[in-house]
Amino acid sequence: MKFYITTPLYYINAEPHIGHTYTTIAADTLARFYRMLGYDVFFLTGTDEHGQKISEAAKKQGITPEQLADKNSKTYKNLWDDLNISYTRFIRTSEEVHKEVVKKVFSRLLEKGDLYKGEYSGYYCVHCESYFIPEDENNPLCPDCKRMMSKISEPSYFFRISKYAGALQKHIENSNLIKPDFRKNEILNLIKTGLRDISTTRKNVEWGIPSPTPEKYTIYVWFDALLNYLSGIGYLHNDEIFSRYWPADVQLIGKDIIRFHDIIWPSILLALDLPIPDKIFAHGWWVIGQDKISKSKGNVVSPQKLIGEYGLDAFRFFLLREIPFGSDGEYSDKAFKKRYNSDLVNDLGNLVNRTVNLVETKLSGTIKSATSESKLLQMTRNIYKTYEEKLREISFSEALEEIWKLVSLLNRFLDERAPWRESCNNINHILYNVVCGIKDTALLLAPFIPSTSVKIWKILGMQDNPLEKRFTAVGEKLPDVLKTTKREILFPRKK
Ligand code: MSP
């Protein structure tokens, strides 16, 4: 079984902030989860490098678009490596192989009559790289980002999206393509109001893929960028890989780019006679007050700063735990610290710490094989079942809630059995069961906070690597003899 997951390609005009890391960490968590279920996973991410916005940003910095792209795509790649992102391929739209695919697709649609020459007369928002009709011609503000748009009038090649509107509507109505559910009606309403054919070339933008037409145009940056999801897995150049992974299973995007992904993208696929992805899931925004966190608003929250202060896994955990995926969420330092101290320090960290402390003091650091308590085992299995369901539904916060049910269960078990009492005569049995539960907790945590999972594994004295395990190991017995290693505080308390 295969699982193909993608993130949007990030614009390289600015440095990454917490909003960009959000989509990527979410995708990484799903990729790791499916690997642990035994799937053959392909995880694609990368950078979107062409277009007017990038060339204007480069000009401002006094460098060429190529230089800006090289510099900032490296920043993204390095950050993904620092964030422990297990991508299979990092694609850049400036790569030759991608450019060739885009040109071939363009030619194919031209031959088919799905691209035709016309005249675009309207407005363009450079920030959103999007064509719009303003509500008020005297004050042409972009309906999305509210910036002033520029008027353009130029010959252009149009994509006959109107031809596919009916098929697209039917597909959306009869499938689970659009997630979360409440987005489905939003998109269907847009389709029902009528789709206008979209322009796919720019006449005066040099920084882009040249269109295979007699005129020297460049291909519209969104048309170019969307095709990465095909070119990144071999479309028209590596049939073996492409047929293994296409169609995509999950495409994660932010809610600001649903029109491109839920309407234009599947229409292009229909035109190419390719199957449509299984799911396109749009998450919400991280906001501060009323404002989306963004470089242009000047309210960015730096991932590096939070990681320096709290550690990488605390950062990964917070993003996916704090708000339901799909909704907007308010960021605050206070909420971060609160979540950190309560969930990671008090619940998880304390469970591991006091258990290993007891193994050291009461059992000289060695746990011997014992019988598993069937009730505890049954509850663990039930928790795992819901956890798996929730992650398959892409509900990270609820999956994490399930893990924390297990953590509380183990903390309660320890409190009730109180192996520290002088009169206690089955200390090994009690601690065996708690340690076994912590081992299972580490497995469930692995997709979310992999380094912590490895640390817990080592502290318990387990020899192998939890990241290479399958979830079938949940509920399995511990090795016959387990020697815990030196204790390490997983999450130091923050004042
Ligand atoms: N380049 C296009 C995507 C092309 S995909 C073929 C683009 N890039 S982006 O860099 O502007 O945004 C990439 C992703 O980051 C989007 O999914 C967007 O929603 C997400 N985020 C950027 N700021 C965000 C927040 N403040 N909060 C959550 N995610 C947001 O769009």
Coordinates of C-alpha atoms and ligand atoms in Angstrom, one line a residue:
M1 CA 0.0 0.0 0.0
K2 CA 1.2 3.5 -0.9
F3 CA 0.6 6.9 0.6
Y4 CA 1.5 10.0 -1.3
I5 CA 1.3 13.3 0.6
T6 CA 2.2 16.8 -0.4
T7 CA 2.6 20.3 1.1
P8 CA 2.1 23.5 -0.9
L9 CA 5.3 24.8 -2.4
Y10 CA 6.5 27.8 -0.4
Y11 CA 7.1 31.2 -2.0
I12 CA 10.8 32.1 -1.6
N13 CA 10.3 35.9 -1.5
A14 CA 10.5 35.8 2.3
E15 CA 11.9 33.7 5.2
P16 CA 9.7 30.9 6.6
H17 CA 7.6 31.6 9.7
I18 CA 5.4 29.6 12.0
G19 CA 2.5 29.5 9.5
H20 CA 4.7 27.7 6.9
T21 CA 6.1 25.3 9.4
Y22 CA 2.6 24.4 10.4
T23 CA 1.6 22.7 7.1
T24 CA 5.0 21.0 6.8
I25 CA 5.0 19.6 10.4
A26 CA 1.4 18.3 9.9
A27 CA 2.4 16.6 6.7
D28 CA 5.5 15.1 8.4
T29 CA 3.4 13.7 11.2
L30 CA 1.1 12.0 8.7
A31 CA 4.0 10.7 6.7
R32 CA 5.5 9.2 9.8
F33 CA 2.2 7.8 10.9
Y34 CA 1.6 6.0 7.6
R35 CA 5.1 4.6 7.6
M36 CA 4.4 3.1 11.0
L37 CA 1.3 1.6 9.6
G38 CA 3.5 -0.1 7.0
Y39 CA 2.7 2.1 3.9
D40 CA 5.1 2.9 1.2
V41 CA 5.2 6.7 1.7
F42 CA 6.2 9.5 -0.7
F43 CA 6.3 12.9 1.0
L44 CA 6.8 15.9 -1.4
T45 CA 7.5 19.4 -0.4
G46 CA 9.6 22.3 -1.8
T47 CA 9.7 25.8 -3.1
D48 CA 7.7 27.9 -5.6
E49 CA 10.2 30.2 -7.3
H50 CA 8.8 31.9 -10.4
G51 CA 6.6 34.9 -11.0
Q52 CA 6.2 38.6 -10.5
K53 CA 6.2 38.6 -6.7
I54 CA 9.6 36.9 -6.6
S55 CA 11.2 39.0 -9.3
E56 CA 10.0 42.2 -7.5
A57 CA 11.4 40.9 -4.2
A58 CA 14.7 40.1 -5.8
K59 CA 14.9 43.6 -7.4
K60 CA 14.3 45.2 -4.1
Q61 CA 17.2 43.3 -2.7
G62 CA 19.4 44.2 -5.6
I63 CA 19.9 40.5 -6.7
T64 CA 18.6 38.3 -9.5
P65 CA 15.6 36.1 -9.0
E66 CA 17.9 33.1 -9.4
Q67 CA 20.1 34.3 -6.5
L68 CA 17.1 35.0 -4.3
A69 CA 15.6 31.5 -5.1
D70 CA 18.9 29.7 -4.4
K71 CA 19.3 31.5 -1.1
N72 CA 15.8 31.2 0.2
S73 CA 15.1 27.7 -1.0
K74 CA 18.2 26.7 1.0
T75 CA 16.8 28.4 4.0
Y76 CA 13.6 26.4 3.7
K77 CA 15.4 23.1 3.1
N78 CA 17.7 23.7 6.1
L79 CA 14.8 24.6 8.3
W80 CA 13.0 21.4 7.3
D81 CA 16.0 19.5 8.2
D82 CA 16.2 21.2 11.6
L83 CA 12.5 20.5 12.2
N84 CA 13.1 16.8 11.6
I85 CA 11.0 16.7 8.4
S86 CA 11.1 13.3 6.8
Y87 CA 10.4 14.5 3.2
T88 CA 11.1 12.1 0.3
R89 CA 11.8 14.8 -2.2
F90 CA 12.3 18.6 -2.0
I91 CA 11.3 20.0 -5.3
R92 CA 12.2 23.4 -6.7
T93 CA 10.1 24.8 -9.6
S94 CA 13.3 26.1 -11.1
E95 CA 14.5 22.6 -11.7
E96 CA 14.8 21.6 -15.4
V97 CA 12.8 18.4 -15.0
H98 CA 9.8 20.4 -13.6
K99 CA 10.1 23.0 -16.3
E100 CA 10.0 20.4 -19.0
V101 CA 6.9 18.8 -17.5
V102 CA 5.1 22.1 -17.3
K103 CA 5.9 22.9 -20.9
K104 CA 4.7 19.4 -22.1
V105 CA 1.5 19.8 -20.2
F106 CA 1.0 23.2 -21.7
S107 CA 1.5 21.8 -25.2
R108 CA -0.8 18.9 -24.6
L109 CA -3.6 21.1 -23.4
L110 CA -3.0 23.4 -26.3
E111 CA -3.3 20.6 -28.8
K112 CA -6.4 19.3 -27.1
G113 CA -8.0 22.8 -27.4
D114 CA -8.2 23.2 -23.7
L115 CA -5.9 26.2 -23.9
Y116 CA -6.9 28.9 -26.4
K117 CA -5.7 32.4 -27.1
G118 CA -7.7 35.4 -25.9
E119 CA -7.3 38.8 -24.3
Y120 CA -7.2 39.3 -20.5
S121 CA -8.5 42.5 -19.4
G122 CA -8.8 42.9 -15.7
Y123 CA -6.9 43.2 -12.5
Y124 CA -4.0 41.3 -11.0
C125 CA -2.9 41.0 -7.3
V126 CA 0.9 40.5 -7.3
H127 CA 0.9 39.5 -3.6
C128 CA -1.6 36.6 -4.2
E129 CA -0.4 36.1 -7.8
S130 CA -4.0 36.1 -8.7
Y131 CA -6.5 37.5 -11.3
F132 CA -9.5 39.2 -9.8
I133 CA -12.4 41.4 -10.7
P134 CA -12.6 44.1 -8.0
E135 CA -15.9 45.1 -6.4
D136 CA -15.1 48.7 -6.9
E137 CA -13.2 49.8 -10.0
N138 CA -12.3 53.1 -8.4
N139 CA -10.6 51.4 -5.5
P140 CA -9.5 48.0 -6.9
L141 CA -8.5 46.2 -3.7
C142 CA -7.7 42.5 -3.8
P143 CA -10.7 40.6 -2.3
D144 CA -8.3 38.3 -0.5
C145 CA -5.4 40.3 0.9
K146 CA -6.9 43.8 0.5
R147 CA -3.9 45.2 -1.3
M148 CA -4.2 47.5 -4.3
M149 CA -4.3 45.5 -7.6
S150 CA -2.9 46.6 -10.9
K151 CA -4.9 46.7 -14.1
I152 CA -3.7 44.6 -16.9
S153 CA -4.8 44.2 -20.5
E154 CA -2.8 41.7 -22.5
P155 CA -3.2 38.8 -24.9
S156 CA -3.1 35.5 -23.0
Y157 CA -3.7 31.8 -23.3
F158 CA -6.7 30.7 -21.4
F159 CA -7.5 27.4 -19.8
R160 CA -11.0 26.2 -20.6
I161 CA -12.0 25.5 -17.0
S162 CA -15.6 26.1 -17.9
K163 CA -15.6 22.9 -19.9
Y164 CA -14.8 20.9 -16.7
A165 CA -17.1 22.6 -14.2
G166 CA -19.9 20.1 -14.5
A167 CA -17.6 17.1 -14.1
L168 CA -15.8 18.8 -11.2
Q169 CA -19.0 19.6 -9.4
K170 CA -20.2 16.0 -9.7
H171 CA -16.9 14.7 -8.5
I172 CA -16.9 17.0 -5.4
E173 CA -20.5 16.1 -4.6
N174 CA -19.8 12.4 -4.7
S175 CA -16.4 12.2 -3.0
N176 CA -14.5 13.2 0.0
L177 CA -12.0 15.3 -2.0
I178 CA -12.6 18.5 0.0
K179 CA -11.9 18.5 3.6
P180 CA -12.9 19.7 6.2
D181 CA -16.5 19.1 5.3
F182 CA -17.6 22.7 5.8
R183 CA -15.3 23.7 2.9
K184 CA -17.2 21.5 0.4
N185 CA -20.3 23.7 0.2
E186 CA -18.1 26.8 0.0
I187 CA -16.4 25.4 -3.1
L188 CA -19.6 24.0 -4.6
N189 CA -21.2 27.4 -4.3
L190 CA -18.3 29.0 -6.1
I191 CA -18.6 26.4 -8.9
K192 CA -22.3 27.0 -9.2
T193 CA -21.9 30.7 -9.6
G194 CA -20.0 29.9 -12.8
L195 CA -16.3 29.4 -13.5
R196 CA -14.6 31.8 -15.9
D197 CA -11.7 30.5 -18.0
I198 CA -8.4 31.4 -16.4
S199 CA -5.4 33.0 -17.9
T200 CA -2.3 30.8 -18.0
T201 CA 0.4 33.1 -19.4
R202 CA 1.9 36.5 -18.6
K203 CA 3.1 38.8 -21.3
N204 CA 5.5 41.0 -19.4
V205 CA 6.8 38.8 -16.6
E206 CA 10.2 37.5 -17.5
W207 CA 10.9 35.3 -14.5
G208 CA 8.9 32.2 -15.4
I209 CA 8.8 29.1 -17.6
P210 CA 8.7 30.2 -21.3
S211 CA 5.4 29.2 -22.9
P212 CA 5.7 26.8 -25.8
T213 CA 3.8 29.2 -28.1
P214 CA 4.9 31.5 -31.0
E215 CA 4.7 34.5 -28.6
K216 CA 7.4 34.8 -25.9
Y217 CA 5.2 34.6 -22.9
T218 CA 5.9 33.0 -19.5
I219 CA 3.6 30.5 -17.9
Y220 CA 1.4 31.8 -15.1
V221 CA 3.1 31.0 -11.8
W222 CA 0.1 29.0 -10.3
F223 CA -0.3 26.9 -13.4
D224 CA 3.5 26.2 -13.2
A225 CA 3.5 25.5 -9.4
L226 CA 0.4 23.3 -9.2
L227 CA 2.0 20.9 -11.6
N228 CA 4.8 20.1 -9.2
Y229 CA 2.5 17.6 -7.6
L230 CA 2.9 15.6 -10.8
S231 CA 6.4 16.4 -11.9
G232 CA 7.8 15.7 -8.4
I233 CA 6.8 12.0 -8.7
G234 CA 7.9 11.4 -12.2
Y235 CA 5.0 12.5 -14.4
L236 CA 6.1 12.3 -18.1
H237 CA 9.6 11.3 -17.1
N238 CA 9.5 8.4 -14.7
D239 CA 6.5 6.2 -15.3
E240 CA 7.4 3.6 -12.7
I241 CA 7.5 6.1 -9.8
F242 CA 4.5 8.0 -11.2
S243 CA 2.3 5.0 -11.5
R244 CA 3.3 3.8 -8.1
Y245 CA 2.2 6.9 -6.3
W246 CA -0.4 8.8 -8.3
P247 CA -3.1 9.9 -7.3
A248 CA -2.1 11.8 -4.2
D249 CA -3.7 10.5 -1.0
V250 CA -3.6 13.7 1.0
Q251 CA -2.7 17.2 -0.1
L252 CA -2.4 19.7 2.8
I253 CA -2.9 23.3 2.1
G254 CA -3.9 26.5 4.0
K255 CA -7.3 27.9 3.6
D256 CA -6.0 30.9 1.6
I257 CA -5.2 28.7 -1.3
I258 CA -8.3 26.5 -1.7
R259 CA -9.6 28.1 -4.9
F260 CA -6.4 27.1 -6.6
H261 CA -6.3 23.6 -5.1
D262 CA -10.0 22.7 -5.0
I263 CA -11.1 24.1 -8.4
I264 CA -8.2 24.9 -10.8
W265 CA -6.0 21.9 -9.8
P266 CA -8.6 19.1 -10.2
S267 CA -9.8 20.7 -13.4
I268 CA -6.3 20.5 -14.8
L269 CA -6.2 16.9 -13.8
L270 CA -9.6 16.2 -15.5
A271 CA -8.2 17.9 -18.7
L272 CA -5.1 15.6 -18.5
D273 CA -7.3 12.5 -18.0
L274 CA -5.6 11.8 -14.7
P275 CA -7.3 10.6 -11.5
I276 CA -8.1 13.2 -8.9
P277 CA -6.4 13.1 -5.5
D278 CA -8.2 11.4 -2.6
K279 CA -8.3 14.3 -0.2
I280 CA -7.3 17.9 -0.2
F281 CA -7.4 19.2 3.4
A282 CA -7.3 22.9 4.1
H283 CA -6.1 24.0 7.6
G284 CA -6.8 27.3 9.2
W285 CA -4.5 30.2 10.0
W286 CA -2.4 31.1 13.0
V287 CA -3.6 34.5 13.9
I288 CA -2.6 37.2 16.4
G289 CA -5.7 39.2 17.3
Q290 CA -7.6 39.6 14.0
D291 CA -4.5 39.3 11.8
K292 CA -3.1 36.3 10.0
I293 CA 0.5 35.8 11.0
S294 CA 2.5 37.0 8.0
K295 CA 5.7 38.7 7.1
S296 CA 3.8 41.6 5.5
K297 CA 1.8 42.2 8.7
G298 CA 5.1 42.3 10.6
N299 CA 3.8 40.0 13.3
V300 CA 5.8 36.9 12.5
V301 CA 6.5 34.3 15.2
S302 CA 9.9 32.8 14.6
P303 CA 10.1 29.1 14.8
Q304 CA 13.8 29.3 15.6
K305 CA 13.1 31.4 18.6
L306 CA 10.5 29.1 20.1
I307 CA 12.7 26.1 19.4
G308 CA 15.6 27.7 21.1
E309 CA 13.5 28.4 24.1
Y310 CA 11.5 25.2 24.4
G311 CA 13.0 22.6 22.1
L312 CA 11.9 21.3 18.7
D313 CA 9.4 18.7 20.0
A314 CA 7.6 21.2 22.2
F315 CA 7.2 23.3 19.1
R316 CA 5.9 20.5 16.9
F317 CA 3.6 19.3 19.7
F318 CA 2.1 22.8 20.4
L319 CA 1.2 23.4 16.8
L320 CA -0.7 20.2 16.4
R321 CA -2.2 20.1 19.9
E322 CA -3.4 23.6 20.5
I323 CA -6.1 24.0 17.8
P324 CA -8.2 21.6 15.8
F325 CA -6.7 21.2 12.3
G326 CA -9.0 23.1 10.0
S327 CA -9.8 26.0 12.4
D328 CA -8.0 29.2 12.9
G329 CA -6.0 29.5 16.1
E330 CA -4.8 32.4 18.1
Y331 CA -1.0 32.3 18.9
S332 CA 0.3 33.6 22.2
D333 CA 3.5 33.0 24.2
K334 CA 1.3 32.5 27.3
A335 CA -0.7 29.7 25.6
F336 CA 2.5 28.0 24.5
K337 CA 4.0 28.0 28.0
K338 CA 0.8 26.8 29.5
R339 CA 0.5 23.9 27.1
Y340 CA 4.2 23.0 27.6
N341 CA 4.1 23.0 31.4
S342 CA 0.8 21.2 31.7
D343 CA 1.0 18.5 29.0
L344 CA 4.7 17.9 28.5
V345 CA 6.2 18.7 31.9
N346 CA 3.5 17.7 34.3
D347 CA 1.8 14.8 32.5
L348 CA 4.3 13.1 30.2
G349 CA 7.6 14.2 31.6
N350 CA 6.6 13.5 35.1
L351 CA 5.2 10.0 34.3
V352 CA 8.5 8.9 32.7
N353 CA 10.6 10.5 35.4
R354 CA 8.9 9.1 38.4
T355 CA 8.5 5.7 36.8
V356 CA 12.2 5.4 36.0
N357 CA 13.1 6.8 39.4
L358 CA 11.1 4.0 41.0
V359 CA 12.7 1.4 38.8
E360 CA 16.1 2.6 39.9
T361 CA 15.4 2.9 43.6
K362 CA 13.1 -0.1 44.1
L363 CA 14.4 -2.5 41.5
S364 CA 18.0 -1.4 41.1
G365 CA 17.2 -0.3 37.6
T366 CA 16.1 -3.7 36.3
I367 CA 12.7 -4.9 35.3
K368 CA 12.0 -8.5 34.7
S369 CA 9.3 -10.0 32.6
A370 CA 5.8 -10.1 34.2
T371 CA 2.2 -10.6 33.3
S372 CA 0.4 -7.8 31.6
E373 CA -2.8 -6.6 33.3
S374 CA -5.5 -7.4 30.8
K375 CA -7.6 -4.4 31.7
L376 CA -4.7 -2.0 31.1
L377 CA -3.9 -3.8 27.9
Q378 CA -7.5 -3.6 26.7
M379 CA -7.7 0.1 27.4
T380 CA -4.4 0.7 25.6
R381 CA -5.7 -1.2 22.5
N382 CA -8.9 0.9 22.6
I383 CA -7.0 4.1 22.8
Y384 CA -4.8 3.0 19.9
K385 CA -7.8 2.2 17.8
T386 CA -9.3 5.7 18.3
Y387 CA -5.9 7.3 17.8
E388 CA -5.5 5.6 14.4
E389 CA -9.0 6.6 13.4
K390 CA -8.4 10.2 14.4
L391 CA -5.1 10.4 12.5
R392 CA -6.7 8.8 9.4
E393 CA -9.3 11.6 9.6
I394 CA -6.4 14.1 9.9
S395 CA -7.5 15.2 13.4
F396 CA -4.2 15.7 15.1
S397 CA -5.4 17.3 18.3
E398 CA -7.9 14.5 18.9
A399 CA -5.2 11.9 18.3
L400 CA -3.0 13.6 20.8
E401 CA -5.9 13.7 23.3
E402 CA -6.0 9.9 23.0
I403 CA -2.3 9.6 23.8
W404 CA -2.9 11.8 26.8
K405 CA -5.6 9.5 27.9
L406 CA -3.0 6.8 28.0
V407 CA -0.6 9.0 29.9
S408 CA -3.3 9.8 32.6
L409 CA -4.3 6.2 32.8
L410 CA -0.7 5.2 33.6
N411 CA -0.3 8.1 36.1
R412 CA -3.4 6.9 37.8
F413 CA -2.4 3.3 37.8
L414 CA 0.8 4.3 39.4
D415 CA -1.0 6.4 42.1
E416 CA -3.5 3.6 42.9
R417 CA -0.9 0.8 43.1
A418 CA 1.6 3.0 44.9
P419 CA 4.7 0.8 44.5
W420 CA 6.6 3.1 46.9
R421 CA 4.7 1.8 49.9
E422 CA 6.8 -0.3 52.2
S423 CA 4.1 -3.0 52.2
C424 CA 4.0 -3.3 48.5
N425 CA 5.1 -6.8 47.4
N426 CA 4.6 -6.8 43.7
I427 CA 6.7 -3.8 42.7
N428 CA 8.2 -5.5 39.6
H429 CA 4.7 -6.4 38.3
I430 CA 3.4 -2.9 38.8
L431 CA 6.4 -1.2 37.2
Y432 CA 6.5 -3.7 34.4
N433 CA 3.0 -2.7 33.4
V434 CA 3.7 1.1 33.7
V435 CA 6.9 0.8 31.7
C436 CA 5.1 -1.3 29.0
G437 CA 2.5 1.5 28.8
I438 CA 5.2 4.1 28.5
K439 CA 6.7 2.1 25.7
D440 CA 3.4 2.2 23.9
T441 CA 3.0 5.9 24.6
A442 CA 6.4 6.4 22.9
L443 CA 5.2 4.5 19.8
L444 CA 2.1 6.7 19.5
L445 CA 4.1 9.8 20.0
A446 CA 6.7 8.9 17.4
P447 CA 4.9 10.6 14.4
F448 CA 4.4 13.8 16.4
I449 CA 7.6 14.2 18.4
P450 CA 10.1 11.7 17.1
S451 CA 13.1 12.8 19.1
T452 CA 11.3 12.5 22.3
S453 CA 10.0 9.1 21.4
V454 CA 13.6 8.0 20.8
K455 CA 14.7 9.5 24.1
I456 CA 12.0 7.7 26.1
W457 CA 12.9 4.5 24.3
K458 CA 16.5 4.9 25.4
I459 CA 15.7 5.9 29.0
L460 CA 13.7 2.7 29.3
G461 CA 16.7 0.7 28.0
M462 CA 15.0 -0.5 24.8
Q463 CA 17.7 -1.4 22.3
D464 CA 16.0 -0.9 18.9
N465 CA 14.6 2.3 17.3
P466 CA 11.0 3.2 17.8
L467 CA 10.9 5.1 14.6
E468 CA 11.5 1.9 12.7
K469 CA 8.7 0.1 14.5
R470 CA 5.2 -0.6 13.3
F471 CA 2.1 0.1 15.4
T472 CA 1.6 -3.7 15.6
A473 CA 4.2 -3.3 18.4
V474 CA 1.6 -1.5 20.6
G475 CA 0.6 -3.8 23.4
E476 CA 3.6 -6.2 22.8
K477 CA 5.5 -7.4 25.8
L478 CA 8.7 -5.8 26.9
P479 CA 12.1 -7.7 26.5
D480 CA 12.6 -10.3 29.2
V481 CA 15.0 -8.1 31.1
L482 CA 15.1 -4.4 30.8
K483 CA 17.8 -2.2 32.3
T484 CA 16.8 1.4 32.4
T485 CA 19.5 4.0 31.6
K486 CA 20.5 7.3 33.2
R487 CA 17.5 9.5 33.7
E488 CA 17.1 12.6 31.6
I489 CA 14.6 15.4 32.2
L490 CA 12.6 15.3 29.0
F491 CA 11.0 18.7 29.4
P492 CA 12.4 21.2 32.0
R493 CA 9.7 23.3 33.6
K494 CA 9.5 26.9 32.4
K495 CA 8.7 29.8 34.7
Ligands
MSP1 N1 3.3 29.3 -3.3 C1 2.0 29.2 -2.9 C2 1.5 27.7 -2.9 C3 1.7 27.0 -4.2 S1 1.3 25.3 -4.1 C4 1.3 24.7 -5.6 C5 1.8 29.8 -1.5 N2 2.9 29.9 -0.8 S2 3.0 30.5 0.7 O1 4.4 30.5 1.0 O2 2.4 31.8 0.6 O3 2.1 29.7 1.6 C6 2.3 28.4 1.8 C7 1.4 27.8 2.9 O4 1.7 28.4 4.1 C8 -0.1 28.0 2.6 O5 -0.8 26.8 2.8 C9 -0.5 29.0 3.7 O6 -1.8 28.8 4.1 C10 0.5 28.6 4.8 N3 0.5 29.8 5.8 C11 1.2 31.0 5.6 N4 0.9 31.8 6.7 C12 0.0 31.1 7.5 C13 -0.5 31.3 8.8 N5 -0.3 32.4 9.5 N6 -1.1 30.3 9.4 C14 -1.2 29.0 8.9 N7 -0.7 28.8 7.7 C15 -0.4 29.9 6.8 O7 0.7 30.1 -1.1

